[in-house]
Amino acid sequence: MIPFSFDLLHQDTRTQARRGRIHTSRGKIETPIFMPVGTQATVKGLLPEALKEVGAQIILANTYHLFLRPGHQTVQDLGGLHRFMNWDRPILTDSGGFQVFSLGQLRKISEEGVLFQSHLDGSTHLLTPELATGVQEALGADIIMAFDECIAYPSPRDYVQRSTDLSARWARRCKEARREGDGSALFGIVQGGMFPDLRRKSCEDLLEIGFDGYALGGLSVGEEASVMYDVMEATLPHLPHDHPRYVMGVGTPENLIEGISRGVDMFDCVMPTRNARNGVLFTSFGRISIKQARYARDEQPVDPACGCYVCRNYSRAYLRHLYQSGEILASVLNTHHNIHYYLDLMASARSAIEANSFVEFKRDFYHQRATH
Ligand SMILES: Cc1cccc2c(=O)nc(N)[nH]c12
Ligand SMILES: [Zn+2]
């Protein structure tokens, strides 16, 4: 069993961008990395083979959803999540807190945990740090997340302070609830809203407990991008350089480039998959909405600069036809291209950091968008 570890391979000399490598018992993860979201044990529309073809090194699954359906015990009894979904590379699971707030019928937050009603059948459940940890270990995830409250934005300072302190107590309970030697890693989640001093306090509290990696939570909750970047700048310097930094739920391609330049290693977001199903495709020159009439007879690929299977074999006209016709293949091909775009952007960023040319990479990234 290879224990979890992180190697900092190269620090850019002109920005905070860094090139790293995470070692897990199921394989290495080259950072900076984007993690496709596979909420219910599938990245919607993509076969595991397609995920590997586009370069996915790690995917996300979700405690809240899998706890409610099919149930973590069922998944464990069937050999765990990797066997269940035929994915033999690393999996990261979120702890469920965020999804209770965004999906479940929240009933009550207490020191003990969160009482909520299932969005599926209205059944009542109490999700605690201990249960959230146990569910993730039962699923067999390689990286598991502490149970936290993702604070809504905006929130009054005293609420942010009380909630952040509660999440720190919950984080300690998660670490204490850990099963010995199961080879997975536990990440703490920094809260603190948009208050730099509360963010710093949250970092200090989590560092005292000690985690394998540190996530920034409470972002991509409706704040302006400039506010998100300010919070990154106020928080990242207080996290150890020799541990991975993960910003949860972020973001657009621009957000990823800006996050990398501030020292972020890991990202996840439903943007490429959800937008694909709505016909919005990411390209090196910005986004295109494939349903627009202008593409009806356009025989070009989505992005002439993209080397993915979709761009090598299908025209915009065909993708527009599939979308307009409500065909299943529309979601499959659009998702394939969007995930390839995100992962290829990360691979290019990693190469630029290695070559100490991330500043030029970032400049070209924006230039391509401005001149199209
Ligand atoms: C998925 C996600 C997005 C955005 C924020 C958060 C957060 O604060 N905490 C958790 N556990 N997950 C989050
Ligand atoms: Zn493509």
Tab-separated table of N, CA and C in Angstrom, residues 1-5 22-27 29 82 90-91 136-137 140-144 178-187 212:
chain	number	residue	atom	x	y	z
A	1	MET	N	0.870	-1.190	0.000
A	1	MET	CA	0.000	0.000	0.000
A	1	MET	C	0.905	1.237	0.000
A	2	ILE	N	0.886	1.999	-1.088
A	2	ILE	CA	1.722	3.214	-1.132
A	2	ILE	C	1.044	4.303	-0.307
A	3	PRO	N	1.733	4.833	0.714
A	3	PRO	CA	1.090	5.877	1.520
A	3	PRO	C	0.950	7.164	0.695
A	4	PHE	N	0.002	7.965	1.053
A	4	PHE	CA	-0.257	9.232	0.366
A	4	PHE	C	0.905	10.187	0.597
A	5	SER	N	1.372	10.846	-0.485
A	5	SER	CA	2.408	11.873	-0.286
A	5	SER	C	2.347	12.873	-1.435
A	22	ILE	N	1.175	14.094	-6.709
A	22	ILE	CA	0.558	13.433	-5.567
A	22	ILE	C	0.695	11.930	-5.780
A	23	HIS	N	1.146	11.236	-4.756
A	23	HIS	CA	1.255	9.769	-4.823
A	23	HIS	C	0.120	9.169	-3.997
A	24	THR	N	-0.675	8.293	-4.616
A	24	THR	CA	-1.722	7.581	-3.886
A	24	THR	C	-1.528	6.089	-4.147
A	25	SER	N	-2.274	5.267	-3.382
A	25	SER	CA	-2.105	3.817	-3.566
A	25	SER	C	-2.685	3.363	-4.903
A	26	ARG	N	-3.442	4.252	-5.577
A	26	ARG	CA	-3.996	3.869	-6.882
A	26	ARG	C	-3.367	4.646	-8.029
A	27	GLY	N	-2.249	5.276	-7.771
A	27	GLY	CA	-1.573	5.952	-8.882
A	27	GLY	C	-1.195	7.384	-8.564
A	29	ILE	N	-0.840	11.556	-9.352
A	29	ILE	CA	-1.646	12.656	-9.877
A	29	ILE	C	-0.718	13.828	-10.126
A	82	HIS	N	-14.480	1.913	-6.672
A	82	HIS	CA	-13.656	1.706	-7.869
A	82	HIS	C	-14.160	0.503	-8.661
A	90	PRO	N	-7.369	7.062	-9.031
A	90	PRO	CA	-7.827	7.700	-7.789
A	90	PRO	C	-9.217	8.339	-7.897
A	91	ILE	N	-9.902	8.312	-6.755
A	91	ILE	CA	-11.210	8.966	-6.602
A	91	ILE	C	-11.140	9.852	-5.361
A	136	GLN	N	-17.266	7.771	3.459
A	136	GLN	CA	-16.190	7.908	2.465
A	136	GLN	C	-15.204	6.743	2.543
A	137	GLU	N	-14.944	6.272	3.756
A	137	GLU	CA	-14.031	5.118	3.888
A	137	GLU	C	-14.696	3.847	3.371
A	140	GLY	N	-14.443	3.730	-0.216
A	140	GLY	CA	-13.079	3.377	-0.617
A	140	GLY	C	-12.363	4.473	-1.386
A	141	ALA	N	-12.743	5.731	-1.151
A	141	ALA	CA	-12.108	6.853	-1.861
A	141	ALA	C	-10.641	6.960	-1.477
A	142	ASP	N	-9.822	7.492	-2.374
A	142	ASP	CA	-8.384	7.662	-2.114
A	142	ASP	C	-8.108	8.962	-1.372
A	143	ILE	N	-8.938	9.984	-1.620
A	143	ILE	CA	-8.856	11.251	-0.881
A	143	ILE	C	-10.254	11.552	-0.372
A	144	ILE	N	-10.354	11.740	0.956
A	144	ILE	CA	-11.662	12.044	1.532
A	144	ILE	C	-11.618	13.435	2.154
A	178	ARG	N	-11.108	8.429	11.954
A	178	ARG	CA	-10.478	7.700	10.854
A	178	ARG	C	-10.166	6.256	11.195
A	179	ARG	N	-10.401	5.388	10.194
A	179	ARG	CA	-10.035	3.988	10.324
A	179	ARG	C	-8.518	3.922	10.153
A	180	GLU	N	-7.834	3.156	10.981
A	180	GLU	CA	-6.378	3.081	10.866
A	180	GLU	C	-5.931	2.471	9.546
A	181	GLY	N	-4.881	3.028	8.941
A	181	GLY	CA	-4.191	2.384	7.831
A	181	GLY	C	-5.026	2.001	6.628
A	182	ASP	N	-6.039	2.827	6.308
A	182	ASP	CA	-6.787	2.407	5.114
A	182	ASP	C	-6.232	3.069	3.862
A	183	GLY	N	-5.060	3.698	4.000
A	183	GLY	CA	-4.351	4.155	2.794
A	183	GLY	C	-4.916	5.404	2.155
A	184	SER	N	-6.062	5.863	2.606
A	184	SER	CA	-6.639	7.071	1.992
A	184	SER	C	-6.072	8.300	2.697
A	185	ALA	N	-6.284	9.450	2.083
A	185	ALA	CA	-5.831	10.721	2.654
A	185	ALA	C	-7.044	11.530	3.083
A	186	LEU	N	-6.900	12.305	4.151
A	186	LEU	CA	-7.973	13.181	4.630
A	186	LEU	C	-7.535	14.635	4.441
A	187	PHE	N	-8.366	15.414	3.730
A	187	PHE	CA	-8.077	16.844	3.550
A	187	PHE	C	-8.969	17.681	4.456
A	212	ASP	N	-3.629	15.757	5.391
A	212	ASP	CA	-2.754	15.369	4.275
A	212	ASP	C	-2.758	16.400	3.158
